[in-house]
Amino acid sequence: PAAPATPGPLAPPPASPRRSSPPLPGPASVEPLCDALLYEPIPYRSALADGATHVLVLRTRPDGVDVTGKSNVFERLISFRYLMRKNRLPEAFRHLRRQMHKKRYGEDILRLNRESGSDQKWDDASQPHLLPVALPEGSPEVTRLETGREAIFEGVRRGFARAYDALVEDPKERGRGHIVAREYFPDEIMDYDPTEIGGGGSESAFATYLLQKAQEQNGNPEEIATNTIS
């Protein structure tokens, strides 16, 4: 994948106090870090290993997406250059080359799908509770290299709506996530360029934009901003 290769031209991988077993090459007190995709594509296993009993898993890809696709030539060349030639991590390279990270990704999806239908009572901690939240099958995805403001904004809305429907306590509110998302993330957010908003301070660019807009319209800026955001 491209992510672990990104720091390749710049520096070796950062280090962290050692937790791994078996130990990795290097000083006894530290171990190199890499993109989580390599060993834990969905980072809930670490939570379970640390003793968590109730884990909320927010997935970034919709249901029904194939997460075990084959790697391409570019990915293989980058992984060899970064893991073998630059940092001499043969075990990590073999793990990636054998597609073990994608096998684990697929296993995680299958387990989370099973757990989503569990009838285990919430106060029964004999087995950990896993609650995955993902967008419905067929939902548009925000690509990894996306930089377009509108595409990212719509992705935030979709994710918020899905999380709201899954987590809201009031049964009457379930299914209204897309409506509530537009209340918390109104269309007006796309009406301005945050890089052109001055001021600074503790106010967000959006709040500053609303105040400036209200002043231009000779209204009550504080009241307009409060009503729009709330």
Short mmCIF file of N, CA, C and O in Angstrom, two decimals, residues 84-198:
data_model
loop_
_atom_site.label_atom_id
_atom_site.label_comp_id
_atom_site.label_asym_id
_atom_site.label_seq_id
_atom_site.Cartn_x
_atom_site.Cartn_y
_atom_site.Cartn_z
N MET A 84 12.30 -3.70 2.90
CA MET A 84 13.50 -4.52 2.76
C MET A 84 14.76 -3.67 2.56
O MET A 84 15.70 -3.71 3.35
N ARG A 85 14.77 -2.86 1.51
CA ARG A 85 15.99 -2.12 1.17
C ARG A 85 16.30 -1.02 2.17
O ARG A 85 17.45 -0.84 2.57
N LYS A 86 15.30 -0.28 2.59
CA LYS A 86 15.56 0.87 3.46
C LYS A 86 15.64 0.49 4.93
O LYS A 86 16.46 1.03 5.67
N ASN A 87 14.77 -0.41 5.39
CA ASN A 87 14.63 -0.64 6.82
C ASN A 87 14.91 -2.07 7.27
O ASN A 87 14.85 -2.36 8.46
N ARG A 88 15.17 -2.97 6.32
CA ARG A 88 15.57 -4.34 6.65
C ARG A 88 14.59 -4.99 7.62
O ARG A 88 14.95 -5.42 8.72
N LEU A 89 13.34 -5.07 7.20
CA LEU A 89 12.29 -5.72 7.99
C LEU A 89 11.70 -6.87 7.17
O LEU A 89 10.60 -6.78 6.64
N PRO A 90 12.43 -7.98 7.05
CA PRO A 90 11.99 -9.07 6.18
C PRO A 90 10.68 -9.71 6.60
O PRO A 90 9.88 -10.10 5.76
N GLU A 91 10.45 -9.83 7.92
CA GLU A 91 9.21 -10.45 8.37
C GLU A 91 8.00 -9.60 7.97
O GLU A 91 6.97 -10.12 7.53
N ALA A 92 8.12 -8.29 8.13
CA ALA A 92 7.03 -7.40 7.74
C ALA A 92 6.81 -7.47 6.23
O ALA A 92 5.67 -7.47 5.75
N PHE A 93 7.91 -7.54 5.46
CA PHE A 93 7.78 -7.62 4.01
C PHE A 93 7.10 -8.91 3.59
O PHE A 93 6.20 -8.91 2.74
N ARG A 94 7.50 -10.04 4.18
CA ARG A 94 6.87 -11.31 3.82
C ARG A 94 5.39 -11.31 4.21
O ARG A 94 4.55 -11.86 3.49
N HIS A 95 5.07 -10.72 5.34
CA HIS A 95 3.68 -10.62 5.78
C HIS A 95 2.85 -9.86 4.73
O HIS A 95 1.74 -10.29 4.37
N LEU A 96 3.40 -8.77 4.23
CA LEU A 96 2.70 -7.97 3.23
C LEU A 96 2.65 -8.68 1.88
O LEU A 96 1.62 -8.69 1.21
N ARG A 97 3.76 -9.29 1.50
CA ARG A 97 3.84 -9.97 0.20
C ARG A 97 2.86 -11.14 0.11
O ARG A 97 2.29 -11.40 -0.94
N ARG A 98 2.65 -11.83 1.22
CA ARG A 98 1.72 -12.97 1.24
C ARG A 98 0.26 -12.54 1.44
O ARG A 98 -0.61 -13.35 1.58
N GLN A 99 0.04 -11.22 1.46
CA GLN A 99 -1.30 -10.66 1.59
C GLN A 99 -1.96 -11.02 2.92
O GLN A 99 -3.19 -11.11 3.03
N MET A 100 -1.14 -11.23 3.94
CA MET A 100 -1.69 -11.59 5.24
C MET A 100 -2.50 -10.45 5.85
O MET A 100 -3.43 -10.69 6.63
N HIS A 101 -2.14 -9.21 5.52
CA HIS A 101 -2.90 -8.07 6.05
C HIS A 101 -4.32 -8.06 5.49
O HIS A 101 -5.27 -7.71 6.19
N LYS A 102 -4.47 -8.48 4.22
CA LYS A 102 -5.81 -8.51 3.64
C LYS A 102 -6.61 -9.71 4.15
O LYS A 102 -7.83 -9.64 4.29
N LYS A 103 -5.91 -10.80 4.43
CA LYS A 103 -6.58 -11.95 5.04
C LYS A 103 -7.15 -11.57 6.40
O LYS A 103 -8.30 -11.89 6.73
N ARG A 104 -6.34 -10.84 7.18
CA ARG A 104 -6.81 -10.41 8.50
C ARG A 104 -7.97 -9.42 8.36
O ARG A 104 -8.93 -9.46 9.13
N TYR A 105 -7.89 -8.55 7.38
CA TYR A 105 -8.97 -7.59 7.13
C TYR A 105 -10.28 -8.34 6.87
O TYR A 105 -11.33 -8.02 7.44
N GLY A 106 -10.22 -9.35 6.00
CA GLY A 106 -11.41 -10.13 5.70
C GLY A 106 -11.94 -10.86 6.92
O GLY A 106 -13.15 -10.92 7.16
N GLU A 107 -11.03 -11.44 7.73
CA GLU A 107 -11.44 -12.12 8.96
C GLU A 107 -12.14 -11.15 9.91
O GLU A 107 -13.15 -11.51 10.55
N ASP A 108 -11.60 -9.94 10.00
CA ASP A 108 -12.20 -8.95 10.90
C ASP A 108 -13.61 -8.59 10.45
O ASP A 108 -14.52 -8.47 11.28
N ILE A 109 -13.80 -8.40 9.15
CA ILE A 109 -15.12 -8.04 8.64
C ILE A 109 -16.12 -9.15 8.95
O ILE A 109 -17.25 -8.90 9.40
N LEU A 110 -15.73 -10.40 8.73
CA LEU A 110 -16.62 -11.53 9.00
C LEU A 110 -16.98 -11.60 10.48
O LEU A 110 -18.15 -11.83 10.84
N ARG A 111 -15.99 -11.41 11.34
CA ARG A 111 -16.26 -11.48 12.78
C ARG A 111 -17.18 -10.34 13.22
O ARG A 111 -18.14 -10.55 13.98
N LEU A 112 -16.91 -9.14 12.73
CA LEU A 112 -17.73 -7.99 13.11
C LEU A 112 -19.16 -8.14 12.62
O LEU A 112 -20.11 -7.77 13.31
N ASN A 113 -19.32 -8.69 11.42
CA ASN A 113 -20.67 -8.92 10.90
C ASN A 113 -21.43 -9.92 11.79
O ASN A 113 -22.63 -9.75 12.03
N ARG A 114 -20.73 -10.95 12.24
CA ARG A 114 -21.38 -11.92 13.14
C ARG A 114 -21.77 -11.25 14.45
O ARG A 114 -22.87 -11.44 14.96
N GLU A 115 -20.85 -10.47 15.00
CA GLU A 115 -21.09 -9.84 16.30
C GLU A 115 -22.22 -8.82 16.24
O GLU A 115 -22.89 -8.56 17.25
N SER A 116 -22.45 -8.24 15.06
CA SER A 116 -23.51 -7.23 14.95
C SER A 116 -24.89 -7.81 15.21
O SER A 116 -25.83 -7.08 15.55
N GLY A 117 -25.03 -9.13 15.07
CA GLY A 117 -26.31 -9.78 15.32
C GLY A 117 -26.36 -10.51 16.64
O GLY A 117 -27.28 -11.30 16.89
N SER A 118 -25.40 -10.25 17.52
CA SER A 118 -25.34 -10.95 18.81
C SER A 118 -26.51 -10.54 19.71
O SER A 118 -26.92 -9.38 19.74
N ASP A 119 -27.05 -11.53 20.44
CA ASP A 119 -28.12 -11.25 21.41
C ASP A 119 -27.60 -11.28 22.84
O ASP A 119 -28.36 -11.38 23.80
N GLN A 120 -26.28 -11.19 23.00
CA GLN A 120 -25.67 -11.17 24.32
C GLN A 120 -26.11 -9.92 25.08
O GLN A 120 -26.11 -8.82 24.54
N LYS A 121 -26.49 -10.08 26.34
CA LYS A 121 -26.93 -8.95 27.15
C LYS A 121 -25.76 -8.02 27.43
O LYS A 121 -24.62 -8.46 27.63
N TRP A 122 -26.06 -6.72 27.48
CA TRP A 122 -25.00 -5.72 27.60
C TRP A 122 -24.17 -5.87 28.87
O TRP A 122 -22.98 -5.52 28.90
N ASP A 123 -24.77 -6.39 29.95
CA ASP A 123 -24.04 -6.51 31.21
C ASP A 123 -23.37 -7.86 31.38
O ASP A 123 -22.80 -8.16 32.43
N ASP A 124 -23.42 -8.68 30.34
CA ASP A 124 -22.72 -9.97 30.35
C ASP A 124 -21.34 -9.77 29.74
O ASP A 124 -21.20 -9.60 28.53
N ALA A 125 -20.32 -9.75 30.59
CA ALA A 125 -18.96 -9.49 30.12
C ALA A 125 -18.14 -10.77 29.97
O ALA A 125 -16.91 -10.72 29.93
N SER A 126 -18.81 -11.92 29.88
CA SER A 126 -18.09 -13.17 29.71
C SER A 126 -17.36 -13.20 28.37
O SER A 126 -16.33 -13.85 28.24
N GLN A 127 -17.91 -12.52 27.39
CA GLN A 127 -17.28 -12.36 26.08
C GLN A 127 -17.36 -10.88 25.72
O GLN A 127 -18.32 -10.20 26.07
N PRO A 128 -16.35 -10.35 25.01
CA PRO A 128 -16.39 -8.92 24.68
C PRO A 128 -17.54 -8.60 23.72
O PRO A 128 -17.92 -9.42 22.88
N HIS A 129 -18.10 -7.42 23.88
CA HIS A 129 -19.15 -6.93 23.00
C HIS A 129 -18.51 -6.11 21.89
O HIS A 129 -17.72 -5.20 22.16
N LEU A 130 -18.87 -6.40 20.64
CA LEU A 130 -18.37 -5.64 19.50
C LEU A 130 -19.56 -5.06 18.74
O LEU A 130 -20.45 -5.80 18.31
N LEU A 131 -19.58 -3.74 18.59
CA LEU A 131 -20.64 -3.09 17.85
C LEU A 131 -20.04 -2.35 16.65
O LEU A 131 -19.50 -1.25 16.79
N PRO A 132 -20.08 -2.96 15.45
CA PRO A 132 -19.55 -2.28 14.27
C PRO A 132 -20.59 -1.33 13.68
O PRO A 132 -21.79 -1.62 13.69
N VAL A 133 -20.13 -0.21 13.17
CA VAL A 133 -20.99 0.75 12.48
C VAL A 133 -20.36 1.03 11.13
O VAL A 133 -19.21 1.47 11.05
N ALA A 134 -21.11 0.76 10.06
CA ALA A 134 -20.60 0.99 8.70
C ALA A 134 -21.72 1.55 7.84
O ALA A 134 -22.90 1.36 8.13
N LEU A 135 -21.34 2.22 6.78
CA LEU A 135 -22.33 2.73 5.84
C LEU A 135 -23.02 1.57 5.14
O LEU A 135 -22.45 0.49 4.97
N PRO A 136 -24.27 1.77 4.71
CA PRO A 136 -24.99 0.69 4.02
C PRO A 136 -24.31 0.30 2.71
O PRO A 136 -23.57 1.09 2.11
N GLU A 137 -24.57 -0.91 2.28
CA GLU A 137 -24.01 -1.40 1.02
C GLU A 137 -24.42 -0.48 -0.13
O GLU A 137 -25.57 -0.06 -0.23
N GLY A 138 -23.45 -0.16 -0.98
CA GLY A 138 -23.72 0.70 -2.13
C GLY A 138 -23.49 2.17 -1.88
O GLY A 138 -23.61 2.98 -2.80
N SER A 139 -23.15 2.54 -0.64
CA SER A 139 -22.90 3.95 -0.33
C SER A 139 -21.64 4.44 -1.05
O SER A 139 -20.66 3.69 -1.17
N PRO A 140 -21.62 5.69 -1.51
CA PRO A 140 -20.41 6.24 -2.13
C PRO A 140 -19.26 6.26 -1.13
O PRO A 140 -19.47 6.47 0.07
N GLU A 141 -18.05 6.05 -1.62
CA GLU A 141 -16.87 6.09 -0.77
C GLU A 141 -16.05 7.34 -1.05
O GLU A 141 -16.01 7.82 -2.19
N VAL A 142 -15.39 7.85 -0.03
CA VAL A 142 -14.41 8.90 -0.20
C VAL A 142 -13.07 8.22 -0.42
O VAL A 142 -12.60 7.48 0.45
N THR A 143 -12.47 8.42 -1.56
CA THR A 143 -11.23 7.72 -1.88
C THR A 143 -10.09 8.20 -0.99
O THR A 143 -10.13 9.30 -0.43
N ARG A 144 -9.05 7.38 -0.89
CA ARG A 144 -7.94 7.69 0.01
C ARG A 144 -7.18 8.96 -0.39
O ARG A 144 -6.61 9.63 0.46
N LEU A 145 -7.17 9.29 -1.66
CA LEU A 145 -6.44 10.46 -2.13
C LEU A 145 -7.36 11.64 -2.42
O LEU A 145 -6.93 12.63 -3.02
N GLU A 146 -8.60 11.56 -2.00
CA GLU A 146 -9.56 12.64 -2.26
C GLU A 146 -9.18 13.92 -1.52
O GLU A 146 -8.85 13.89 -0.33
N THR A 147 -9.19 15.03 -2.23
CA THR A 147 -8.91 16.34 -1.61
C THR A 147 -10.05 17.32 -1.84
O THR A 147 -10.00 18.44 -1.32
N GLY A 148 -11.05 16.93 -2.63
CA GLY A 148 -12.17 17.82 -2.91
C GLY A 148 -12.99 18.09 -1.67
O GLY A 148 -13.41 17.16 -0.96
N ARG A 149 -13.25 19.35 -1.39
CA ARG A 149 -13.95 19.73 -0.16
C ARG A 149 -15.37 19.18 -0.14
O ARG A 149 -15.84 18.69 0.89
N GLU A 150 -16.07 19.26 -1.25
CA GLU A 150 -17.47 18.81 -1.28
C GLU A 150 -17.57 17.31 -1.07
O GLU A 150 -18.44 16.83 -0.32
N ALA A 151 -16.69 16.53 -1.72
CA ALA A 151 -16.73 15.07 -1.57
C ALA A 151 -16.45 14.66 -0.13
O ALA A 151 -17.12 13.78 0.42
N ILE A 152 -15.49 15.31 0.51
CA ILE A 152 -15.17 15.00 1.91
C ILE A 152 -16.32 15.41 2.82
O ILE A 152 -16.70 14.69 3.75
N PHE A 153 -16.90 16.57 2.54
CA PHE A 153 -18.02 17.07 3.35
C PHE A 153 -19.20 16.11 3.30
O PHE A 153 -19.81 15.78 4.33
N GLU A 154 -19.54 15.64 2.10
CA GLU A 154 -20.65 14.70 1.97
C GLU A 154 -20.33 13.37 2.65
O GLU A 154 -21.21 12.72 3.22
N GLY A 155 -19.06 12.97 2.64
CA GLY A 155 -18.67 11.77 3.36
C GLY A 155 -18.85 11.91 4.86
O GLY A 155 -19.28 10.97 5.53
N VAL A 156 -18.53 13.08 5.38
CA VAL A 156 -18.73 13.35 6.81
C VAL A 156 -20.22 13.26 7.15
O VAL A 156 -20.61 12.67 8.16
N ARG A 157 -21.04 13.83 6.31
CA ARG A 157 -22.49 13.77 6.54
C ARG A 157 -23.00 12.34 6.56
O ARG A 157 -23.77 11.95 7.43
N ARG A 158 -22.57 11.55 5.60
CA ARG A 158 -23.03 10.16 5.53
C ARG A 158 -22.59 9.38 6.77
O ARG A 158 -23.37 8.60 7.33
N GLY A 159 -21.34 9.58 7.18
CA GLY A 159 -20.85 8.88 8.36
C GLY A 159 -21.59 9.30 9.62
O GLY A 159 -21.94 8.46 10.45
N PHE A 160 -21.86 10.60 9.75
CA PHE A 160 -22.60 11.09 10.92
C PHE A 160 -24.00 10.50 10.95
O PHE A 160 -24.48 10.05 12.00
N ALA A 161 -24.67 10.49 9.78
CA ALA A 161 -26.04 9.99 9.72
C ALA A 161 -26.10 8.52 10.13
O ALA A 161 -27.00 8.11 10.88
N ARG A 162 -25.16 7.74 9.66
CA ARG A 162 -25.16 6.31 9.98
C ARG A 162 -24.89 6.09 11.47
O ARG A 162 -25.55 5.27 12.11
N ALA A 163 -23.93 6.83 12.01
CA ALA A 163 -23.62 6.68 13.43
C ALA A 163 -24.80 7.12 14.29
O ALA A 163 -25.12 6.49 15.30
N TYR A 164 -25.48 8.18 13.88
CA TYR A 164 -26.64 8.66 14.63
C TYR A 164 -27.73 7.59 14.66
O TYR A 164 -28.28 7.28 15.72
N ASP A 165 -28.04 7.02 13.51
CA ASP A 165 -29.09 6.01 13.45
C ASP A 165 -28.74 4.78 14.28
O ASP A 165 -29.61 4.11 14.84
N ALA A 166 -27.45 4.45 14.35
CA ALA A 166 -27.03 3.25 15.08
C ALA A 166 -26.96 3.47 16.58
O ALA A 166 -27.16 2.52 17.36
N LEU A 167 -26.70 4.70 17.02
CA LEU A 167 -26.40 4.94 18.43
C LEU A 167 -27.45 5.73 19.19
O LEU A 167 -27.43 5.74 20.42
N VAL A 168 -28.37 6.41 18.49
CA VAL A 168 -29.35 7.22 19.20
C VAL A 168 -30.24 6.32 20.07
O VAL A 168 -30.63 5.22 19.66
N GLU A 169 -30.52 6.75 21.28
CA GLU A 169 -31.27 5.92 22.22
C GLU A 169 -32.77 5.91 21.93
O GLU A 169 -33.44 4.91 22.14
N ASP A 170 -33.30 7.02 21.47
CA ASP A 170 -34.74 7.12 21.22
C ASP A 170 -35.09 6.37 19.92
O ASP A 170 -34.66 6.77 18.84
N PRO A 171 -35.87 5.29 20.00
CA PRO A 171 -36.22 4.53 18.79
C PRO A 171 -36.91 5.39 17.73
O PRO A 171 -36.77 5.11 16.52
N LYS A 172 -37.64 6.43 18.14
CA LYS A 172 -38.33 7.28 17.19
C LYS A 172 -37.37 8.11 16.35
O LYS A 172 -37.74 8.60 15.28
N GLU A 173 -36.15 8.26 16.84
CA GLU A 173 -35.16 9.07 16.12
C GLU A 173 -34.40 8.26 15.07
O GLU A 173 -33.78 8.83 14.18
N ARG A 174 -34.45 6.95 15.19
CA ARG A 174 -33.71 6.11 14.25
C ARG A 174 -34.27 6.24 12.84
O ARG A 174 -35.49 6.19 12.66
N GLY A 175 -33.39 6.44 11.90
CA GLY A 175 -33.80 6.66 10.51
C GLY A 175 -33.82 8.13 10.14
O GLY A 175 -34.00 8.46 8.96
N ARG A 176 -33.61 9.01 11.12
CA ARG A 176 -33.58 10.44 10.86
C ARG A 176 -32.16 10.97 10.78
O ARG A 176 -31.94 12.19 10.76
N GLY A 177 -31.20 10.08 10.71
CA GLY A 177 -29.80 10.51 10.72
C GLY A 177 -29.47 11.49 9.61
O GLY A 177 -28.74 12.46 9.82
N HIS A 178 -30.01 11.24 8.41
CA HIS A 178 -29.70 12.13 7.28
C HIS A 178 -30.26 13.53 7.49
O HIS A 178 -29.71 14.52 7.01
N ILE A 179 -31.37 13.62 8.23
CA ILE A 179 -31.96 14.93 8.53
C ILE A 179 -31.14 15.66 9.59
O ILE A 179 -30.82 16.85 9.45
N VAL A 180 -30.79 14.93 10.64
CA VAL A 180 -30.00 15.53 11.72
C VAL A 180 -28.62 15.93 11.21
O VAL A 180 -28.06 16.95 11.62
N ALA A 181 -28.07 15.14 10.28
CA ALA A 181 -26.75 15.46 9.73
C ALA A 181 -26.77 16.82 9.04
O ALA A 181 -25.81 17.59 9.13
N ARG A 182 -27.86 17.13 8.35
CA ARG A 182 -27.96 18.43 7.67
C ARG A 182 -28.17 19.57 8.66
O ARG A 182 -27.87 20.73 8.34
N GLU A 183 -28.67 19.26 9.84
CA GLU A 183 -28.80 20.28 10.87
C GLU A 183 -27.44 20.62 11.48
O GLU A 183 -27.13 21.78 11.74
N TYR A 184 -26.62 19.59 11.72
CA TYR A 184 -25.31 19.81 12.31
C TYR A 184 -24.27 20.21 11.26
O TYR A 184 -23.27 20.87 11.58
N PHE A 185 -24.48 19.80 10.02
CA PHE A 185 -23.57 20.14 8.93
C PHE A 185 -24.38 20.78 7.80
O PHE A 185 -24.63 20.15 6.76
N PRO A 186 -24.84 22.02 7.98
CA PRO A 186 -25.73 22.66 7.01
C PRO A 186 -25.03 22.97 5.69
O PRO A 186 -23.80 23.04 5.62
N ASP A 187 -25.84 23.19 4.65
CA ASP A 187 -25.30 23.49 3.33
C ASP A 187 -24.44 24.75 3.33
O ASP A 187 -23.53 24.88 2.51
N GLU A 188 -24.71 25.66 4.26
CA GLU A 188 -23.96 26.92 4.30
C GLU A 188 -22.46 26.71 4.49
O GLU A 188 -21.66 27.59 4.16
N ILE A 189 -22.08 25.57 5.02
CA ILE A 189 -20.66 25.29 5.23
C ILE A 189 -19.91 25.33 3.89
O ILE A 189 -18.73 25.69 3.85
N MET A 190 -20.61 24.99 2.82
CA MET A 190 -19.96 24.97 1.51
C MET A 190 -20.03 26.31 0.79
O MET A 190 -19.54 26.44 -0.33
N ASP A 191 -20.60 27.32 1.43
CA ASP A 191 -20.76 28.62 0.78
C ASP A 191 -19.55 29.53 0.93
O ASP A 191 -19.57 30.66 0.46
N TYR A 192 -18.53 29.09 1.62
CA TYR A 192 -17.37 29.95 1.85
C TYR A 192 -16.10 29.13 1.75
O TYR A 192 -16.11 27.90 1.80
N ASP A 193 -14.99 29.83 1.60
CA ASP A 193 -13.67 29.20 1.57
C ASP A 193 -13.00 29.46 2.92
O ASP A 193 -12.70 30.61 3.25
N PRO A 194 -12.76 28.43 3.74
CA PRO A 194 -12.19 28.66 5.07
C PRO A 194 -10.82 29.33 5.03
O PRO A 194 -10.42 29.98 6.00
N THR A 195 -10.10 29.19 3.91
CA THR A 195 -8.77 29.82 3.83
C THR A 195 -8.88 31.32 3.66
O THR A 195 -7.88 32.04 3.83
N GLU A 196 -10.07 31.81 3.33
CA GLU A 196 -10.26 33.25 3.13
C GLU A 196 -10.90 33.92 4.34
O GLU A 196 -11.16 35.12 4.32
N ILE A 197 -11.18 33.14 5.37
CA ILE A 197 -11.80 33.69 6.57
C ILE A 197 -10.72 34.13 7.54
O ILE A 197 -9.87 33.34 7.96
N GLY A 198 -10.73 35.41 7.91
CA GLY A 198 -9.75 35.92 8.84
C GLY A 198 -10.26 35.84 10.26
O GLY A 198 -11.25 35.16 10.57
#
